Coordinates of C-alpha atoms and ligand atoms in Angstrom, one line a residue:
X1 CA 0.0 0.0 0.0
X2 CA 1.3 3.2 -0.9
X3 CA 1.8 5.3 2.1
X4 CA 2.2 9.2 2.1
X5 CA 6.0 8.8 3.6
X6 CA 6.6 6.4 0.7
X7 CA 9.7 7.5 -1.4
X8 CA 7.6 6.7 -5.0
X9 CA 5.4 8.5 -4.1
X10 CA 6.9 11.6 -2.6
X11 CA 8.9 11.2 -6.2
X12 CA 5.8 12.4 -8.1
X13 CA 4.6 14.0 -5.8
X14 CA 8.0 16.1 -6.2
X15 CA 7.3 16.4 -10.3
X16 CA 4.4 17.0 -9.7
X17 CA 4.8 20.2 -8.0
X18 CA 8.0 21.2 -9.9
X19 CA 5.9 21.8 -13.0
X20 CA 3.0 23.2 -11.3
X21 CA 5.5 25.8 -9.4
X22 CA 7.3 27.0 -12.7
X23 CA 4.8 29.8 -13.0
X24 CA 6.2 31.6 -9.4
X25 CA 9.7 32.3 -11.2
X26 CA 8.1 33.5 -14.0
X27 CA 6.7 36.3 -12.0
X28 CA 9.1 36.5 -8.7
X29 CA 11.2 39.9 -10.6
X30 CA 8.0 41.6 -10.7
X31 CA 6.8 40.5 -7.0
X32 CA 10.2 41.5 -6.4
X33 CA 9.8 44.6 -7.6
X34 CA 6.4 45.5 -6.2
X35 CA 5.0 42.8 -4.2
X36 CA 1.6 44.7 -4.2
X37 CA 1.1 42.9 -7.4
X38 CA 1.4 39.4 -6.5
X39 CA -2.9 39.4 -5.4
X40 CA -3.6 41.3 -9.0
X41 CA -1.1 37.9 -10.3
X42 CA -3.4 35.4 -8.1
X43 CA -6.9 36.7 -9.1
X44 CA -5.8 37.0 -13.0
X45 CA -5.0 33.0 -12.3
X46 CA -1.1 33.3 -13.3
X47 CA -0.2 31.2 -10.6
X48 CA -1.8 28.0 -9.1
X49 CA -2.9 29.0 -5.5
X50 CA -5.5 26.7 -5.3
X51 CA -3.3 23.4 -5.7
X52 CA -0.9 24.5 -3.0
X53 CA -3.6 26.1 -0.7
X54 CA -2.6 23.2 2.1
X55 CA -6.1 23.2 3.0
X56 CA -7.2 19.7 4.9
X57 CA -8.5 16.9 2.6
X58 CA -12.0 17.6 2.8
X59 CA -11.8 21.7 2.0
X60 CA -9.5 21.6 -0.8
X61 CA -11.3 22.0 -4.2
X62 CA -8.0 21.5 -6.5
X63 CA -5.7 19.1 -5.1
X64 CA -1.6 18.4 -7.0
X65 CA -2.7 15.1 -9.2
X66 CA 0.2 12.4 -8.6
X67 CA 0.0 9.3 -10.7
X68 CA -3.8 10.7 -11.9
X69 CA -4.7 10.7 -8.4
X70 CA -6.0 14.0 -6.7
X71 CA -3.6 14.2 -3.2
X72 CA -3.9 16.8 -0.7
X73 CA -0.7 16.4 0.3
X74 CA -1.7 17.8 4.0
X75 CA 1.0 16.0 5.7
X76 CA 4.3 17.5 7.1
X77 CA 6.6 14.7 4.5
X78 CA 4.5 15.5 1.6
X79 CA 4.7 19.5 2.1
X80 CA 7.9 19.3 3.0
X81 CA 8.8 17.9 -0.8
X82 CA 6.1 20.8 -2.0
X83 CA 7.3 23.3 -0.4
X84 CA 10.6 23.1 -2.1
X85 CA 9.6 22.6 -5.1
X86 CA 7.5 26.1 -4.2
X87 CA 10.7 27.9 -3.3
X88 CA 12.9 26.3 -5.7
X89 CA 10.6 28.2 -8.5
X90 CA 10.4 31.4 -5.8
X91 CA 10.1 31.4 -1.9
X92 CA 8.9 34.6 -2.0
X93 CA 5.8 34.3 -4.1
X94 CA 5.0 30.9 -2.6
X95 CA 5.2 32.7 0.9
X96 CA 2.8 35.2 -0.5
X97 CA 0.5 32.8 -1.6
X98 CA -3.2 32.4 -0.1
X99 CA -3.7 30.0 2.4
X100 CA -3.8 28.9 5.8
X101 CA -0.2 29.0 6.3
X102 CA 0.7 28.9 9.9
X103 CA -2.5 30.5 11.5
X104 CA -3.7 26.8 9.6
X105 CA -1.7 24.5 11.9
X106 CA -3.8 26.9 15.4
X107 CA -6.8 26.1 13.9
X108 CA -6.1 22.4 13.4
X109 CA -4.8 22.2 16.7
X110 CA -7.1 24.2 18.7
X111 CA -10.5 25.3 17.0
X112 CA -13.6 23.5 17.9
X113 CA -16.4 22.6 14.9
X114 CA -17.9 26.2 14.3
X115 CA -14.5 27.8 14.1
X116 CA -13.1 25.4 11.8
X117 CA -16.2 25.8 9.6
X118 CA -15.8 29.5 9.6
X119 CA -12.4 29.8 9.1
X120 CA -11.9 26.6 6.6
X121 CA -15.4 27.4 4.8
X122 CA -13.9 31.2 3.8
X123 CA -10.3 29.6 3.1
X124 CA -12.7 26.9 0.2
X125 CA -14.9 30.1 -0.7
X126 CA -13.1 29.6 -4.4
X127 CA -11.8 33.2 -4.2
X128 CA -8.3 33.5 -2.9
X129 CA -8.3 34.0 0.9
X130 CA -4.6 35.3 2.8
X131 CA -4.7 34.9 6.3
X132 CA -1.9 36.0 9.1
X133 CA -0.2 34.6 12.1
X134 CA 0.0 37.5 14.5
X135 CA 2.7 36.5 17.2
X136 CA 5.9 38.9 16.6
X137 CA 6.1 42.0 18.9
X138 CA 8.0 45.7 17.9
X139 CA 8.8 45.9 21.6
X140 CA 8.9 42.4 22.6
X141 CA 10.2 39.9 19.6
X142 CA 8.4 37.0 19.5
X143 CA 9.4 36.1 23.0
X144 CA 6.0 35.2 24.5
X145 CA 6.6 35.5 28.0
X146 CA 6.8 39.6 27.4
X147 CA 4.3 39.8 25.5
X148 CA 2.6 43.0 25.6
X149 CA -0.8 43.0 23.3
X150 CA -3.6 42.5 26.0
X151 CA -7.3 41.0 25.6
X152 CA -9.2 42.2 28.2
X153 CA -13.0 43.4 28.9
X154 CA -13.5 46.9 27.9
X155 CA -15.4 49.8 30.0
X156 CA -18.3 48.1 28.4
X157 CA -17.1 44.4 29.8
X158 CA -17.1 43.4 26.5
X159 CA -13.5 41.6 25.6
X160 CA -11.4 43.4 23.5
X161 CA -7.7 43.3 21.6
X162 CA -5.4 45.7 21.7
X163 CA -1.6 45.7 20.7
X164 CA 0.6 45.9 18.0
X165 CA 2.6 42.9 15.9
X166 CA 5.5 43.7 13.6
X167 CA 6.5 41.1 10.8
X168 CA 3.8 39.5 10.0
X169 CA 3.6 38.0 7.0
X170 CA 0.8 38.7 4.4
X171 CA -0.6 41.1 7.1
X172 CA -2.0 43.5 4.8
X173 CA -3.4 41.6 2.3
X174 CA -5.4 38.7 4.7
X175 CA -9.0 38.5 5.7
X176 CA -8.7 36.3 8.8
X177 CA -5.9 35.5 11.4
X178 CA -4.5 34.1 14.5
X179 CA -3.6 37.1 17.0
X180 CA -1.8 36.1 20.7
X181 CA -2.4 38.1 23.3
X182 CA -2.2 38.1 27.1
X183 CA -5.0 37.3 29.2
X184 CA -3.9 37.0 32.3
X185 CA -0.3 36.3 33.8
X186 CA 1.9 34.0 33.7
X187 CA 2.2 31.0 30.8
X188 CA -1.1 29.5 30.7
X189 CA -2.8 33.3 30.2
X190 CA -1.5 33.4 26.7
X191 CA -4.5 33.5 23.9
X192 CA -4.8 32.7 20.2
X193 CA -7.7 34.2 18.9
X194 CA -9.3 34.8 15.4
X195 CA -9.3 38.0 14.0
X196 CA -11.4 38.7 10.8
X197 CA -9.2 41.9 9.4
X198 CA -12.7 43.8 8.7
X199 CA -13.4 44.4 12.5
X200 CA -13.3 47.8 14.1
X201 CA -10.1 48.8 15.4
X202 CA -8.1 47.1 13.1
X203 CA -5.6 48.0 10.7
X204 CA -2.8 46.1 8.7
X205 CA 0.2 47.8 6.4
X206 CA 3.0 46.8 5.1
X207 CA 6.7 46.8 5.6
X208 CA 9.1 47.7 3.2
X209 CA 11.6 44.4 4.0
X210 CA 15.0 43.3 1.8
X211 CA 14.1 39.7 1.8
X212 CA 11.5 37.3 0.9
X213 CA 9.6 40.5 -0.5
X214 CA 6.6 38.3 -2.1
X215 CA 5.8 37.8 1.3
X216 CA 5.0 41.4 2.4
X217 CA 6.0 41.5 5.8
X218 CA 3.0 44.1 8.1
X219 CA 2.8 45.8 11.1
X220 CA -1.1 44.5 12.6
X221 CA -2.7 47.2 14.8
X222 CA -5.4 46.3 17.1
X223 CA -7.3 49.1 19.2
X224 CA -9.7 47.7 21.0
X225 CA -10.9 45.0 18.5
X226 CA -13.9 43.3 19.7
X227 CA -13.5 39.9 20.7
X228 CA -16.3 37.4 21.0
X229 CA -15.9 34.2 23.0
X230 CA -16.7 32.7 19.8
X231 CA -13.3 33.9 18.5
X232 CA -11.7 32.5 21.4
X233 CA -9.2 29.2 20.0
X234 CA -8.9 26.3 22.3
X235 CA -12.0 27.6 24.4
X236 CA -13.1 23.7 24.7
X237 CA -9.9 22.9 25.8
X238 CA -8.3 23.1 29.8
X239 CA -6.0 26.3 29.9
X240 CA -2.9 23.7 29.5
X241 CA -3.6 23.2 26.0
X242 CA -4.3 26.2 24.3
X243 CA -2.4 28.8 23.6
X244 CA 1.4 28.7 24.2
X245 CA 1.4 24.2 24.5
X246 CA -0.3 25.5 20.7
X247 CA 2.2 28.0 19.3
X248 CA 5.1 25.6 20.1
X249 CA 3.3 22.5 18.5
X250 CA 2.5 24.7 15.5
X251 CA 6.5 26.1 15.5
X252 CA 7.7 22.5 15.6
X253 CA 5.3 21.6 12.6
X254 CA 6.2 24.6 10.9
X255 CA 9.9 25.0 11.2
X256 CA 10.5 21.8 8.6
X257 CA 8.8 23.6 6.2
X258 CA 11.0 26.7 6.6
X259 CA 13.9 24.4 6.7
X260 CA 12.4 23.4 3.1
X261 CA 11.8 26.9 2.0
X262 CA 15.5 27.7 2.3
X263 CA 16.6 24.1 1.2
X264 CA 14.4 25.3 -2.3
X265 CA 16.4 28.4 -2.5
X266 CA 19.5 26.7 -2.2
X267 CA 18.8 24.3 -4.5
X268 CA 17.6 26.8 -7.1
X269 CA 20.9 28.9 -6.4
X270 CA 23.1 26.1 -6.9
X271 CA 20.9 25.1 -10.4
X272 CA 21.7 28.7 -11.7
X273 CA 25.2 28.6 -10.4
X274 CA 26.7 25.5 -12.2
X275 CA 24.8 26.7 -15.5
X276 CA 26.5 30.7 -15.2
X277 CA 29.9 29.1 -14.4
X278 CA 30.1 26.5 -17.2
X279 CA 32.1 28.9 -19.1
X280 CA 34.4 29.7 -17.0
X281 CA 36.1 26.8 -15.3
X282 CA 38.6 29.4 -13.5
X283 CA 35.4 30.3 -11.5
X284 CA 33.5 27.2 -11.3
X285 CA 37.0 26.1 -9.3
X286 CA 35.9 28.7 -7.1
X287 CA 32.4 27.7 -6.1
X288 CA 33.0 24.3 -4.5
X289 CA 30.3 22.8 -6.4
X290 CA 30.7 19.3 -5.6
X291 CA 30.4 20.3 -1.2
X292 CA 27.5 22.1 -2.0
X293 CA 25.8 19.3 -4.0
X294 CA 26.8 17.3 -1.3
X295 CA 25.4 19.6 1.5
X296 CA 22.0 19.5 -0.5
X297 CA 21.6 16.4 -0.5
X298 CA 22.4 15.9 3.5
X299 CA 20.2 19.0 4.2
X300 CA 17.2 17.4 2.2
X301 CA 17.3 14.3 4.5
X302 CA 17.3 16.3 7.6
X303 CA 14.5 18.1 6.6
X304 CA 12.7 15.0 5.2
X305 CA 13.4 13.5 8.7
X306 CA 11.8 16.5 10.7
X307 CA 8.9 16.5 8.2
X308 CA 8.5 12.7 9.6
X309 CA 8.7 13.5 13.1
X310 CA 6.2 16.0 12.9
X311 CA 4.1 13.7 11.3
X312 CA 4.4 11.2 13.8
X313 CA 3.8 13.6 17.0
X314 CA 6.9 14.6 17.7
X315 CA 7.0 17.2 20.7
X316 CA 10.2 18.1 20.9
X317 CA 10.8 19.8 17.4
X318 CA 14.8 19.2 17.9
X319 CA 15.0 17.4 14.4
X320 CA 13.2 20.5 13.2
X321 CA 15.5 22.7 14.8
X322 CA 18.6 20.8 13.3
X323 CA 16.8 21.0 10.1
X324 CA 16.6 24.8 9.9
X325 CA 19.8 25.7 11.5
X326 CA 21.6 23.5 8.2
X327 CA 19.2 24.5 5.9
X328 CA 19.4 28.6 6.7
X329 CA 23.3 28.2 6.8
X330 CA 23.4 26.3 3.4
X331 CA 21.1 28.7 1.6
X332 CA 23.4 31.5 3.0
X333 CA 26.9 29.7 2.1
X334 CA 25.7 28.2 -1.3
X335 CA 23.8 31.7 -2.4
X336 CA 26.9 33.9 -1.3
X337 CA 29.6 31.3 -2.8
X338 CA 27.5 31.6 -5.7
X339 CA 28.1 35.5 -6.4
X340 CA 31.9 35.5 -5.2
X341 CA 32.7 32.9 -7.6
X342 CA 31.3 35.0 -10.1
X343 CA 33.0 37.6 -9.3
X344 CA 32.4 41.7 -8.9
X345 CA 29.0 42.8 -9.9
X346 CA 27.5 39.5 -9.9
X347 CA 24.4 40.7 -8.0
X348 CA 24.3 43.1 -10.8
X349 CA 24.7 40.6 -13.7
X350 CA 22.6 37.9 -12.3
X351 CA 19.5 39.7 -10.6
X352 CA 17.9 36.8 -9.5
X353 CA 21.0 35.2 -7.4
X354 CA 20.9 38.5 -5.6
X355 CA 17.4 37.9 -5.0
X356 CA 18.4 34.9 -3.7
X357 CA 21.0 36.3 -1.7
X358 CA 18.4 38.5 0.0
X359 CA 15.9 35.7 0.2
X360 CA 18.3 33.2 2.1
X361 CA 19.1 35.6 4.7
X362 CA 15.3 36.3 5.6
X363 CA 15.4 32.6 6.7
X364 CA 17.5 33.3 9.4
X365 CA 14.8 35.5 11.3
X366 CA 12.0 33.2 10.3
X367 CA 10.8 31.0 12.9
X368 CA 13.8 31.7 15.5
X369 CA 17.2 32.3 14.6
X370 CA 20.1 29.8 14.4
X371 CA 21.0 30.9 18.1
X372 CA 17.7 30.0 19.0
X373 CA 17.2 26.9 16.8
X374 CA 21.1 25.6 18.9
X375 CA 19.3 26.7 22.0
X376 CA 16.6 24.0 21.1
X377 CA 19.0 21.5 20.3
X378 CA 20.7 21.8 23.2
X379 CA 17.8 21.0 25.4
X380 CA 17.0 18.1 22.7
X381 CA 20.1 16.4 23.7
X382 CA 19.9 17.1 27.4
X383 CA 16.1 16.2 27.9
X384 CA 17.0 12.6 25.8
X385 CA 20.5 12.1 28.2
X386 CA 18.2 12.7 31.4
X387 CA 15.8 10.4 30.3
X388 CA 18.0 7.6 29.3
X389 CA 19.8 7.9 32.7
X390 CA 16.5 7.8 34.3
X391 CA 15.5 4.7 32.4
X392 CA 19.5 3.0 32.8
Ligands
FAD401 C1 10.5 36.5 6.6 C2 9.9 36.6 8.0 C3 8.6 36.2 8.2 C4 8.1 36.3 9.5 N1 6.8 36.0 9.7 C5 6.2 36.1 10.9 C6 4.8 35.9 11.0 O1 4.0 35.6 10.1 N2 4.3 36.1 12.3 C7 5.0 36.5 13.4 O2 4.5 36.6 14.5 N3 6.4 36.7 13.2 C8 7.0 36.6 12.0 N4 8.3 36.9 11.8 C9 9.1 37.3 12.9 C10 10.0 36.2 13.4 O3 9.3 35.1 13.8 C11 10.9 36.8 14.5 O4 11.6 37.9 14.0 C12 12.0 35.7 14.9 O5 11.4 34.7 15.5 C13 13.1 36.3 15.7 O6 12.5 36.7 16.9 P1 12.8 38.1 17.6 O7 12.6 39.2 16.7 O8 12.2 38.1 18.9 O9 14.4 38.1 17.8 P2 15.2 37.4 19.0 O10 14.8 36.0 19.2 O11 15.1 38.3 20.2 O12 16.6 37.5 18.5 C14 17.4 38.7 18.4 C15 18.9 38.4 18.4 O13 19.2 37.9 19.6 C16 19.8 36.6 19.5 N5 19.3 35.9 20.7 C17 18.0 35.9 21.2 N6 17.9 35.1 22.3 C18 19.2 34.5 22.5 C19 19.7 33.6 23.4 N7 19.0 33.1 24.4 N8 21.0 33.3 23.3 C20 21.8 33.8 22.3 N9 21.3 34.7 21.4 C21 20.0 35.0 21.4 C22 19.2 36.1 18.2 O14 20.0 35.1 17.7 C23 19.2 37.3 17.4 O15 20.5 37.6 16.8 C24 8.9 36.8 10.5 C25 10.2 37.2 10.3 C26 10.7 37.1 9.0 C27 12.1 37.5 8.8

């Protein structure tokens, strides 16, 4: 029986998505240029949204066909081999894409029947639907013990949001998001709650960012934004699973797809890199092809590896963290290898390895830095050495 970890499949599953994905290069100069035109791009149907929505199985209305069959490819493994694909084409426009992105795995993890209806049944309206993950502070980073945006009752005792996020990806262009906030002290008063971006108090705009432009980066202002219990994620749950236990599940599911995201980029780099250099061996010497081919190719099982561990439950997210640390620092080392060995005014000659450039260092700040991502790794390894002395 074909499984969706099986390597044949995840094969075509891989061609599959590399021909579908051609169209985001096609247009990742001009989203480059003015990301304000990638929604224009969407709704003229330039690029295939709906295939790589990552809706659930029973939403999606145009799943990738592999082997003639319709797949939603909704698992971590598959998405992982998607996703690259996605970014090997462009990262930026695949960021920029509608979907549920990350505020997707919240609802999965936390939202009872109506909300998933709500949310899920706009995301399958047909039309293309962006949607935010509101976490990232201006004051306080994404460091959600100092988090400083509040939902509280009002003067009417009515709840309401109010705070600001920074770096928030398709902010300015979503209808619906996830938005943390505090509601009471201490780790178990953190909050995820949905946010439709036509409520009063609300405004989104955009940030004028170096990297991963497609994505369009936003500062989220909430000013007393009504809140109904309704909106309220993980309000069926005990306080111990909602929101932080939540955000860390949904990190460690999503950091093997930013692993993959950067992987892509590298991948795409190197691609362009052996083909520019094929005339000039003095050069090509330079570029240490054969390491990097080699790297790819390590960096690709990690990340498949994470993908698998998040599939299968995984809590700690340590193979994730391992995952993005070597992808980020690949895409960084392959990307700038690329334009020294091509010497002065490369990122002049060869616009899109500059994008590139610009694109793998955005990864870095994605989903925790490398310091944080060793930080992780570091309490992998000493959590799994306490509990094999425990059970010696
Ligand atoms: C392309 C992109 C997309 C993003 N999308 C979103 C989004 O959709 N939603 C959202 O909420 N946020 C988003 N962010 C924000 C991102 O998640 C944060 O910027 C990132 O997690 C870093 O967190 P921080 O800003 O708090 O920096 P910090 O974690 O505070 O890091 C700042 C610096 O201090 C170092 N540092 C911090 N702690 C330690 C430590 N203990 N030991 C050693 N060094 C340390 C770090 O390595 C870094 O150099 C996005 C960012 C980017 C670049």
């Amino acid at each position: 029986m074909t499984t969706v970890q099986d390597p044949r499949h995840l094969a075509r599953l891989r061609g599959a998505a590399r021909e579908l994905a051609a169209p985001l290069r096609e247009v990742a100069p001009a989203v480059d240029r003015d990301p304000g035109v990638l929604p224009e791009l969407v709704r003229a149907g330039r690029l295939p949204w709906r295939e790589f929505s990552g809706l659930p199985a029973a939403y999606h209305g145009a799943p990738i066909r592999v082997g003639g069959r319709p797949t939603a490819a909704d698992s971590c493994a598959e998405q992982a081999v998607v996703w690259e694909e996605m970014a090997r084409a462009d990262a930026g426009v695949a960021l920029g894409l509608p979907g549920p992105a990350m505020s997707g795995f919240m609802v999965a993890e936390l939202a009872d029947a109506t909300q998933r209806e709500r949310y899920y049944g706009l995301l399958a309206s047909g039309r293309p639907v962006w949607t935010f993950f509101g976490m990232t502070e201006p004051e306080h980073g994404s460091d959600p013990a100092s988090m400083g945006t509040a939902l509280a009752p009002d003067a009417t005792g009515r709840l309401a949001l109010t705070g600001t996020k920074r770096f928030i990806g398709n902010g300015a262009r979503a209808e619906i998001g996830v938005v943390f906030a505090r509601r009471a002290p201490g780790p178990l008063g953190l909050t995820a709650v949905l946010v439709d971006a036509g409520r009063p108090g609300f405004t989104a705009c955009p940030l004028d960012t170096v990297g991963l432009r497609g994505l369009e980066l936003s500062e989220l202002r909430a000013v007393g934004v009504p809140v109904a219990d309704a909106d309220v994620l993980g309000r069926h749950l005990r306080a111990s699973r909602r929101g932080m236990w939540a955000a860390v599940r949904t990190f460690n599911r999503f950091r093997p797809l930013v692993a993959t995201l950067a992987l892509g980029v590298a991948q795409a780099a190197h691609e362009y890199a052996e083909q520019a250099l094929r005339p000039a061996p003095g050069s090509r010497r330079r570029y240490r092809a054969h390491e990097f081919a080699d790297r790819l190719v390590g960096v690709r099982a990690m990340v498949g590896a994470a993908a698998l561990a998040a599939d299968r439950g995984a809590v700690s997210g340590t193979a994730a963290s391992a995952a993005k640390l070597h992808a980020t620092r690949l895409a960084e080392e392959l990307t700038l290898g690329a334009v020294a060995a091509l010497g002065p005014g490369a990122r002049f000659d060869h616009p899109l390895l500059d994008k590139w450039v610009r694109d793998a260092r955005a990864f870095e700040f994605m989903e925790g830095t490398s310091n944080i991502q060793r930080l992780n790794l570091a309490q992998g390894y000493l959590q799994e050495r306490d509990r094999r002395a425990v059970a010696a």
